Coordinates of C-alpha atoms in Angstrom, one line a residue:
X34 CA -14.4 19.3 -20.9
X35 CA -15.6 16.0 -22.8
X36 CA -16.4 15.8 -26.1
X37 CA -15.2 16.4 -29.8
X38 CA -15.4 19.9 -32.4
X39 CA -15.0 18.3 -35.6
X40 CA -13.2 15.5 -34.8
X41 CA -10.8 16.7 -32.3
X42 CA -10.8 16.4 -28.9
X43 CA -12.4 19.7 -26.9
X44 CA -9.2 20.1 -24.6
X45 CA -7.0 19.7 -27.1
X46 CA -8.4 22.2 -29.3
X47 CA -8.2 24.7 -26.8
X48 CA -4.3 23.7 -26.7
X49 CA -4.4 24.8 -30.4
X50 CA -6.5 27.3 -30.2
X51 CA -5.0 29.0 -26.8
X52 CA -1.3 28.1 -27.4
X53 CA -0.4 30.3 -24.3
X54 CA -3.2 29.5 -22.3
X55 CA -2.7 27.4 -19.2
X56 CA -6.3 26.2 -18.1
X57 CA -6.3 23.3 -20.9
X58 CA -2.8 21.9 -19.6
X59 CA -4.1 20.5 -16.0
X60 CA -6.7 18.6 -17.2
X61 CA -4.6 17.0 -20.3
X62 CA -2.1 16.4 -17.3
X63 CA -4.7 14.2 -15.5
X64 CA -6.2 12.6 -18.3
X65 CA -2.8 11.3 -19.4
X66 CA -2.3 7.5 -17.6
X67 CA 1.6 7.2 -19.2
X68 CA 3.5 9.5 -16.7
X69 CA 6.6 9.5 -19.2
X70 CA 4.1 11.2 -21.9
X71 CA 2.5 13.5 -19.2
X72 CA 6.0 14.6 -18.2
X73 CA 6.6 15.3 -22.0
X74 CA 3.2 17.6 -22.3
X75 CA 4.5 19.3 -19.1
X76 CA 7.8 20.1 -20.4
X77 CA 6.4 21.0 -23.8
X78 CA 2.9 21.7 -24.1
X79 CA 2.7 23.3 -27.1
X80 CA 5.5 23.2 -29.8
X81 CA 4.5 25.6 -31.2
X82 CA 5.0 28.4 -28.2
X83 CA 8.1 29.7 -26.6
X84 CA 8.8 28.4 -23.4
X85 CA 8.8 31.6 -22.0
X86 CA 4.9 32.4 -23.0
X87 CA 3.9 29.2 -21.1
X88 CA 2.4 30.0 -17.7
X89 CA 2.4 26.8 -16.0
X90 CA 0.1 26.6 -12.4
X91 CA 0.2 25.0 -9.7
X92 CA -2.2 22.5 -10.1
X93 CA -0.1 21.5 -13.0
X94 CA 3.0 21.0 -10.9
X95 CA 1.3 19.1 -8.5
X96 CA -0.2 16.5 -11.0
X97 CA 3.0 16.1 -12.8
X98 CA 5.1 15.8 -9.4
X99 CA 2.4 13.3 -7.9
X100 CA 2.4 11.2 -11.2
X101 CA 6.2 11.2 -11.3
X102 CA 6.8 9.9 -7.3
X103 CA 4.6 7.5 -7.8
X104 CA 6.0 6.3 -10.9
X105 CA 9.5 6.1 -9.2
X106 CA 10.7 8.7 -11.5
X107 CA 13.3 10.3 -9.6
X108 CA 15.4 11.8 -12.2
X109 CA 12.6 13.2 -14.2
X110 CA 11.4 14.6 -10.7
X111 CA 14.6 16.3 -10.1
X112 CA 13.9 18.1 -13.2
X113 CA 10.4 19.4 -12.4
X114 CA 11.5 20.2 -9.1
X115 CA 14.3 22.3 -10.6
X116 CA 11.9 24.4 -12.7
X117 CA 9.3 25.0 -9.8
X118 CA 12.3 26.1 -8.0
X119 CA 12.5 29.0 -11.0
X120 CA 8.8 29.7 -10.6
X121 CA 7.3 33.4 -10.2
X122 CA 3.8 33.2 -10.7
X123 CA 3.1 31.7 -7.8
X124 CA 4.5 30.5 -4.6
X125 CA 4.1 26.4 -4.3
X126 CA 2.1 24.9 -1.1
X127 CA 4.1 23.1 1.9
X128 CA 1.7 19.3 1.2
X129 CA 3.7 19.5 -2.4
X130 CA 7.2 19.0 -0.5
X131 CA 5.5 16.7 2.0
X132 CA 4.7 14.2 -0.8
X133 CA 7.8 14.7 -2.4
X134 CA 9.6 13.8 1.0
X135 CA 7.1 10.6 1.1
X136 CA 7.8 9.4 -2.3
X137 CA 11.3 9.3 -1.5
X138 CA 10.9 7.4 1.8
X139 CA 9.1 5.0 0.5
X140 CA 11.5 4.2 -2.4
X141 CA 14.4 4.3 0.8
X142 CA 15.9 7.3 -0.4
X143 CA 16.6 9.2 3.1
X144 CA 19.3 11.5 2.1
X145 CA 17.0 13.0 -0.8
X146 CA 14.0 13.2 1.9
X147 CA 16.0 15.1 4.0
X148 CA 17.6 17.5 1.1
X149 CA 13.8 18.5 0.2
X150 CA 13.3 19.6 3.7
X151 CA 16.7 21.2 4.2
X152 CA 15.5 23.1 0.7
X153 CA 12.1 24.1 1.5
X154 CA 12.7 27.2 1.8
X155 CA 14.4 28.1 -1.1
X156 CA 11.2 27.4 -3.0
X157 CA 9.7 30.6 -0.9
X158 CA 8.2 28.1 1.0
X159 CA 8.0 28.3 4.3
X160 CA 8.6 25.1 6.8
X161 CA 5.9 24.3 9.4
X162 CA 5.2 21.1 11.7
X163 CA 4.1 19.1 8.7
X164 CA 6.9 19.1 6.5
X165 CA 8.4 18.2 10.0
X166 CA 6.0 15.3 10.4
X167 CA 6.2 14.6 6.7
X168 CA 10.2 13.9 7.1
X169 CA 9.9 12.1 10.5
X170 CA 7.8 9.9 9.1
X171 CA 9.4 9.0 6.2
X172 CA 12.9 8.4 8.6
X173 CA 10.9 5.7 10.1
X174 CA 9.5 4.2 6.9
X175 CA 13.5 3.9 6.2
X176 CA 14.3 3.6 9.9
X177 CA 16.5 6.0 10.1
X178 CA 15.7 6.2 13.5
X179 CA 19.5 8.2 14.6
X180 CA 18.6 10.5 11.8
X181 CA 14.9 11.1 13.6
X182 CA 16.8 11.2 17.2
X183 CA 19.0 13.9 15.8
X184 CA 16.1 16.1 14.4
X185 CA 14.1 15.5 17.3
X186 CA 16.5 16.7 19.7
X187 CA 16.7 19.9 18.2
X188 CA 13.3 20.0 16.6
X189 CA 12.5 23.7 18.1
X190 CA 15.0 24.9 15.3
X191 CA 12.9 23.3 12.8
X192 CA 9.1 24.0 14.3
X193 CA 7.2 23.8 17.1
X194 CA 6.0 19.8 17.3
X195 CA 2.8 18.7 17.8
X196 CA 1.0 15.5 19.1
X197 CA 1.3 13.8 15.5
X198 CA 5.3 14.4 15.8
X199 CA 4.9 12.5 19.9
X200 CA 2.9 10.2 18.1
X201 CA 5.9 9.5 15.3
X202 CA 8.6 9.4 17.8
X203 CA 6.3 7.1 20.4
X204 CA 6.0 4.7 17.4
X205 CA 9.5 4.7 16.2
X206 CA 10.4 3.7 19.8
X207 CA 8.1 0.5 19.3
X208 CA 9.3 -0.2 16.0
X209 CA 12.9 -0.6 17.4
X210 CA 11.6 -3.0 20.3
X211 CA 12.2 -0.1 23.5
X212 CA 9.1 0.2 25.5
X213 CA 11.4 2.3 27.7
X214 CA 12.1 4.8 25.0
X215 CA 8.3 5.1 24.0
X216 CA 7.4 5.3 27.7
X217 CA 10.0 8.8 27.7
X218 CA 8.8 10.3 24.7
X219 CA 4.8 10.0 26.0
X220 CA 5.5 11.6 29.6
X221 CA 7.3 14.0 27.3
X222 CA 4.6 14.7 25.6
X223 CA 2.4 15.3 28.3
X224 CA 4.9 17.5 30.3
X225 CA 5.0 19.7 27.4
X226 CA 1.2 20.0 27.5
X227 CA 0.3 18.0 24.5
X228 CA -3.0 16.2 24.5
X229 CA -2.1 12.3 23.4
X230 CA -5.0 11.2 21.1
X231 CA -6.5 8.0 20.5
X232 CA -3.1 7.4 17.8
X233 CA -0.9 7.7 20.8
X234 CA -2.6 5.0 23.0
X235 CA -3.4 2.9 20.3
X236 CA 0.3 2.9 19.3
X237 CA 1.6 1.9 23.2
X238 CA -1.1 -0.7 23.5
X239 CA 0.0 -2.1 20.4
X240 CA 3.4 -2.6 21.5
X241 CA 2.8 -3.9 24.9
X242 CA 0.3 -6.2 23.4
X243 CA 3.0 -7.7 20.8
X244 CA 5.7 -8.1 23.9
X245 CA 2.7 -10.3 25.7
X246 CA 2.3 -7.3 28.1
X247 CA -1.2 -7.6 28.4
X248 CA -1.7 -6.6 32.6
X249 CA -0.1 -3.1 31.3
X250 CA -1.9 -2.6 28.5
X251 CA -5.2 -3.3 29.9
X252 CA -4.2 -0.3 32.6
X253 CA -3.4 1.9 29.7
X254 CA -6.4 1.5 28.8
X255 CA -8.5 1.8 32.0
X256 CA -6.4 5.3 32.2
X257 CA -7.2 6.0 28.8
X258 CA -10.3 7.3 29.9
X259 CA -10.1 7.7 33.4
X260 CA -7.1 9.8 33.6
X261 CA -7.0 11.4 29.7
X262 CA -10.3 11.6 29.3
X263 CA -9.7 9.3 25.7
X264 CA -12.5 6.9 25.1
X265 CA -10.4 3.7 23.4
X266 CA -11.6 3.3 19.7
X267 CA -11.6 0.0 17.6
X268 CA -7.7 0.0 16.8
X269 CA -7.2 -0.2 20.7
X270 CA -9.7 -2.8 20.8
X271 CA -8.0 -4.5 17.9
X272 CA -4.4 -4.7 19.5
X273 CA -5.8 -5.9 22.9
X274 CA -8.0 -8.8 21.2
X275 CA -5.4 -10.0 19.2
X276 CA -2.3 -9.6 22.0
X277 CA -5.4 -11.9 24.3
X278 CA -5.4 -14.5 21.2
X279 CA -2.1 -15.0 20.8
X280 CA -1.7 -15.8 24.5
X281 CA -4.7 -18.3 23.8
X282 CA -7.6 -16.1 26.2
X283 CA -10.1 -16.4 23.2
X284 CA -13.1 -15.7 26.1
X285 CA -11.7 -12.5 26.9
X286 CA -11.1 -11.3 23.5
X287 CA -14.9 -12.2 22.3
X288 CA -16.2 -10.4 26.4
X289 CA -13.9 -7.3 23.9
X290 CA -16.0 -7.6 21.4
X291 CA -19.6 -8.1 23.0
X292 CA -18.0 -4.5 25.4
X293 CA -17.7 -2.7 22.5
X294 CA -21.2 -3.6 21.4
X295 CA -22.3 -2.5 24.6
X296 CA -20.3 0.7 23.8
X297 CA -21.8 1.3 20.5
X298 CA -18.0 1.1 19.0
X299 CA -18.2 0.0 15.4
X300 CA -16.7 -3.7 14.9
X301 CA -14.9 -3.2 11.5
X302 CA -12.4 -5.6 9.9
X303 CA -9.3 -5.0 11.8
X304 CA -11.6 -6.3 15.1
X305 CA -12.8 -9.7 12.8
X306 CA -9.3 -10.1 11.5
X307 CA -8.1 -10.1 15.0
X308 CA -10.6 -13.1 16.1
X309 CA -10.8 -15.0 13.5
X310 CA -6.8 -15.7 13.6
X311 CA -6.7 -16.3 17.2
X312 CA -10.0 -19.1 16.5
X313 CA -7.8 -20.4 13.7
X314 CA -4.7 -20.6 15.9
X315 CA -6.7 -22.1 18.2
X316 CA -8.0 -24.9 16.5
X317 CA -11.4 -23.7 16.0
X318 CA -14.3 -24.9 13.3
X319 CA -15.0 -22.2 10.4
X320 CA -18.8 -22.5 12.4
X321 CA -17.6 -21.2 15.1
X322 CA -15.5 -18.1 13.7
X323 CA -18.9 -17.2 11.6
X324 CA -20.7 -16.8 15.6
X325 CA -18.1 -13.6 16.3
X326 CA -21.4 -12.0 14.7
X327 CA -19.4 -9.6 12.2
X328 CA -19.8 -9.8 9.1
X329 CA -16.2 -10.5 7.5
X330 CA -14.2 -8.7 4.6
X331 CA -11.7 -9.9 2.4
X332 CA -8.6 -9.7 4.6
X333 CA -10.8 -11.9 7.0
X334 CA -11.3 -14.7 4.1
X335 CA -7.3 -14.2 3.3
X336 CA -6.6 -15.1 6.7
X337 CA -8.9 -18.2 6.9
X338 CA -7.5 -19.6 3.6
X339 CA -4.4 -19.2 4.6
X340 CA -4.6 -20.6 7.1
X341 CA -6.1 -24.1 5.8
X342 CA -3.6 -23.9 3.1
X343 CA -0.9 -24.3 6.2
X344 CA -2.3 -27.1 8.0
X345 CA -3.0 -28.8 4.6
X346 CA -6.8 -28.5 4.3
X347 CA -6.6 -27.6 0.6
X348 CA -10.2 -28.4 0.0
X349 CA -11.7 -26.5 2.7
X350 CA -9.6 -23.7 1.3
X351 CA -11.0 -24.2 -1.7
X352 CA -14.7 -24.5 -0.8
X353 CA -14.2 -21.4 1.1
X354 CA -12.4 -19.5 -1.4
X355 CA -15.7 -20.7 -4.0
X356 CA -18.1 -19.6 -1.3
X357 CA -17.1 -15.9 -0.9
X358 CA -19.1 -14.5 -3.5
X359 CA -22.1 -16.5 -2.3
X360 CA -21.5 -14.2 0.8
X361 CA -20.9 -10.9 -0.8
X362 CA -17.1 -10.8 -0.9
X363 CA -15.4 -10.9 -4.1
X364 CA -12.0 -12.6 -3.9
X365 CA -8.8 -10.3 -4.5
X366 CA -5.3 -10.4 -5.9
X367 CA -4.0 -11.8 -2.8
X368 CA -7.0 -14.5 -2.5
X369 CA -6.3 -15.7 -5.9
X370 CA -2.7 -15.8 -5.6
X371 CA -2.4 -17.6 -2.0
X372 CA -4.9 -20.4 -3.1
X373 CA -2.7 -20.8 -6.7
X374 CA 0.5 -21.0 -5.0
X375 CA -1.2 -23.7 -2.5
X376 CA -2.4 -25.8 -5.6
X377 CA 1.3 -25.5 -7.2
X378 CA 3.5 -26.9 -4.1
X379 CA 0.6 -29.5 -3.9
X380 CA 0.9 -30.3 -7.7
X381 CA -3.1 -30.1 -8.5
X382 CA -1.8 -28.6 -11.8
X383 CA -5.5 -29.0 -13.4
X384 CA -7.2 -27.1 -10.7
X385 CA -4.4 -23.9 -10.5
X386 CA -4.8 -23.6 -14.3
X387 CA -8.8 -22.8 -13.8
X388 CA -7.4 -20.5 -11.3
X389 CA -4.8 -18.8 -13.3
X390 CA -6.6 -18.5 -16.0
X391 CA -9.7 -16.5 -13.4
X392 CA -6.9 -14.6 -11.9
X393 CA -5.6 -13.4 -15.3
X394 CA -9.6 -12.6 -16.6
X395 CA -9.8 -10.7 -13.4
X396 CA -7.1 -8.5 -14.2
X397 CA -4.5 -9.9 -11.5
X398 CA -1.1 -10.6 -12.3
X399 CA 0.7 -14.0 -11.1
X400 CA 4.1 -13.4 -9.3
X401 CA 6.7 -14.2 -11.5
X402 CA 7.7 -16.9 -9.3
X403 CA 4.7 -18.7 -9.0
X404 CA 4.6 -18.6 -13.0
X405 CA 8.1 -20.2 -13.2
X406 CA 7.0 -23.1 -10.5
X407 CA 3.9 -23.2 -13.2
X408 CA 5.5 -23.9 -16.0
X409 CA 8.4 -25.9 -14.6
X410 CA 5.9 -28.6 -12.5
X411 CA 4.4 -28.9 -15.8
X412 CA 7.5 -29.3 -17.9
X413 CA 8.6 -32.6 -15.1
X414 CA 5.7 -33.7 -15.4
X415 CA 5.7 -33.9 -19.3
X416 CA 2.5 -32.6 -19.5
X417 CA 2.7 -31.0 -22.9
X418 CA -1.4 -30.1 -23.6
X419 CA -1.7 -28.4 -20.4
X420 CA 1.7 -26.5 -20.1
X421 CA 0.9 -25.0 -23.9
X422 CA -2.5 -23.6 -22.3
X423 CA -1.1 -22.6 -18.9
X424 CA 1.4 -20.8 -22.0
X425 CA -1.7 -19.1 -23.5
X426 CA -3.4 -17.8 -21.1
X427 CA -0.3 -16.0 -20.3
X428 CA 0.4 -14.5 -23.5
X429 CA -3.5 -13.3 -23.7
X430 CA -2.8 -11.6 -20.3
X431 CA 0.8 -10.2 -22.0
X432 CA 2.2 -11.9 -19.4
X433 CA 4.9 -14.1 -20.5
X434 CA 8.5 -13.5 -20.3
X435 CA 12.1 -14.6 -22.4
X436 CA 12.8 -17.1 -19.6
X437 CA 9.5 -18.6 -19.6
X438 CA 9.1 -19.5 -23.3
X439 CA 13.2 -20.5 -23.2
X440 CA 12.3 -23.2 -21.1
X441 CA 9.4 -24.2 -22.1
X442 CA 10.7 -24.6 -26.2
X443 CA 13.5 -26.5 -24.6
X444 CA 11.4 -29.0 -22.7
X445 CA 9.1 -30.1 -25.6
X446 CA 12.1 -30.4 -27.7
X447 CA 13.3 -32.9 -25.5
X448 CA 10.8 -34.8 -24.8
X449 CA 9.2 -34.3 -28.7
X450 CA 6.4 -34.5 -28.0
X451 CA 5.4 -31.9 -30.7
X452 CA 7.2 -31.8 -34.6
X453 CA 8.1 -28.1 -35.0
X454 CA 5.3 -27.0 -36.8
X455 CA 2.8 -28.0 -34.3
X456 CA 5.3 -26.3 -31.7
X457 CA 5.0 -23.2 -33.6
X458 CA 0.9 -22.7 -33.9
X459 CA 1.3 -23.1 -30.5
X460 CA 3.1 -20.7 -29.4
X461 CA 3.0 -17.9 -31.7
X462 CA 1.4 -14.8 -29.3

């Protein structure tokens, strides 16, 4: 597909060349970054053609519909949707709708979740489990959960549910707090005949963990296998080590970890992640987090920086923030961000501008608030040199705002500190 025929780019010389042609629209579709010019080159991809000698695919609806939810486009979405309705060259896949329904539940837009799946079949569709699953879920993304009680009580109308729709319902149950309710919809599930999976177990032990009901969930798990013939994974190991470090057992929760050694169950960050904030809680040196013999991740370091930023070790978090690539973990968005809002609220102005200016080079954007505290703590203090380089490396990064330079013109007019023209070669972006 790459490449160039005299100066123009191959795929769209087959656009010119092949006017009606839809193999060349797809891959223009994913090339295209800008979903407000990809929904453009959907609606018209070539000028030039009737709309009518356009056979669209698809692969192109797909792209165009994926690039559009997650762009929170709904309107434009409506439209697409609307003209796949229309279609006759093919009939469009269930997953389509089930991403559709997902976009909108995340964006907490129930009522248009549920009007895709009442509509499904008027695409020529037809409506399985997994649109089923699709919409449950997104209900409890909204928690909706008397709109999932509702479909779930008549859900043979629908489809016939499987263990991932128990698994949805079990967990919307432990989202609301109701143990009972959970309880009910697993003995359900089993009376039915429905195999639970190591999902379903990991879900209940997970909430009896967070209620500090740690006698039953160690029996859960004990029947796990014993009775259900499910060997616990590392998510069940997670919940259990971090309901034990919370109530302050760190022995048992490392015996968790050396037993899943034993078991040859992979320790992976969730299990670290779990430890290392029950050491922290419970007082414990950095040395002896770095003896839970796992090798941690990003998340881990988040948690441990965090952490020293709360109990006022700015330093340490510091010196552990500066020694993560020394022991092969890059720093993230969220590393940069937690340690620059520490430095802020502690007013070590000098040090958060080496870390803006990082975070910026890295690609990361500041929260808008922590830039606002930025410039502000700078503007009381009067310091005029540093404020006009914090200033900078924002407008490099295109990452200034109106409110930002209002204030900031304001402040060195008041104290003038700077004569206009000095203001000015300062500022100009």
């Amino acid at each position: 597909m790459a490449g160039t025929v005299a100066g123009i780019p191959r795929i769209r010389l087959w656009a010119l060349l092949f006017p009606a042609n839809y193999i060349w629209l797809s891959p223009l579709l994913r090339l295209q970054k800008d979903p407000k010019l990809a929904l453009q080159l959907f609606l018209d991809p070539n000028p030039n053609s009737k709309p009518k000698e356009f056979k669209y695919t698809l692969l192109s609806y797909d792209l165009i519909i994926t690039k559009l939810g997650r762009a929170k486009m709904f309107d434009e979405l409506d439209q697409v949707l609307s003209k796949l309705k229309i279609e006759t060259h093919f009939i469009p896949k269930e997953i389509i709708f089930c991403n559709v329904m997902t976009y909108y539940s995340r964006a907490r837009m129930p009522e248009k979740a549920l009007e895709i799946f009442d509509e499904i079949p008027s695409y020529r569709c037809q409506r399985t489990v997994k649109s089923l699953n699709s919409l449950l879920n997104g209900l409890l993304i909204c928690r909706e959960f008397d709109k999932m009680e509702r479909i779930f009580v008549g859900i043979n109308i629908f489809a016939c549910p499987d263990a991932c729709t128990y698994n949805i319902m079990i967990n919307a149950w432990q989202v609301r707090g109701d143990l009972s309710g959970a309880s009910k919809v697993f003995n359900e599930m089993c009376e039915r005949g429905f195999q639970p999976n190591t999902v379903t177990f990991a879900t209940l032990i997970g909430g009896l963990c967070a209620n500090s009901m740690l006698k039953e969930a160690f029996k859960l798990k004990r029947d796990m296998w014993r009775v259900y013939k499910v060997r616990p994974n590392c998510y069940v190991y997670a919940s259990l080590m971090e309901g034990l470090c919370w109530a302050n057992e760190l022995t048992l929760a490392l015996k968790l970890k050396d037993e899943m050694l034993d078991k040859k169950i992979q320790l992976d960050s969730a299990i670290y992640t779990s430890l290392i904030s029950g050491l922290f809680k419970a007082g414990k040196k950095m040395e002896e987090m770095e003896d839970v013999a796992c090798k941690p991740d990003v998340d881990s370091y988040n948690i441990l920086i965090r952490g020293y930023c709360k109990v006022g070790k700015l330093r340490e978090a510091t010196d552990l923030f500066e020694g993560m690539p020394r022991q092969g973990c890059t720093p993230d968005v969220v590393s940069y961000q937690i340690l620059l809002d520490e430095l802020l609220d502690s007013l070590e102005f000098n040090e958060a501008t080496f870390i803006l200016d990082e975070k910026i080079f890295k690609g990361y954007s500041p929260h808008f608030s922590s830039m606002n505290k930025f410039v502000d703590g700078l503007c009381q203090e009067g310091d005029i040199e540093s404020l006009l380089v914090v200033l900078s490396t924002l407008a490099n990064g295109k990452l200034i705002g109106a409110h930002t330079w209002q204030m900031e013109i304001s402040t060195v007019c008041k104290v003038e500190l700077l004569n206009s023209r000095e203001l000015l070669d300062n500022l100009v972006i």
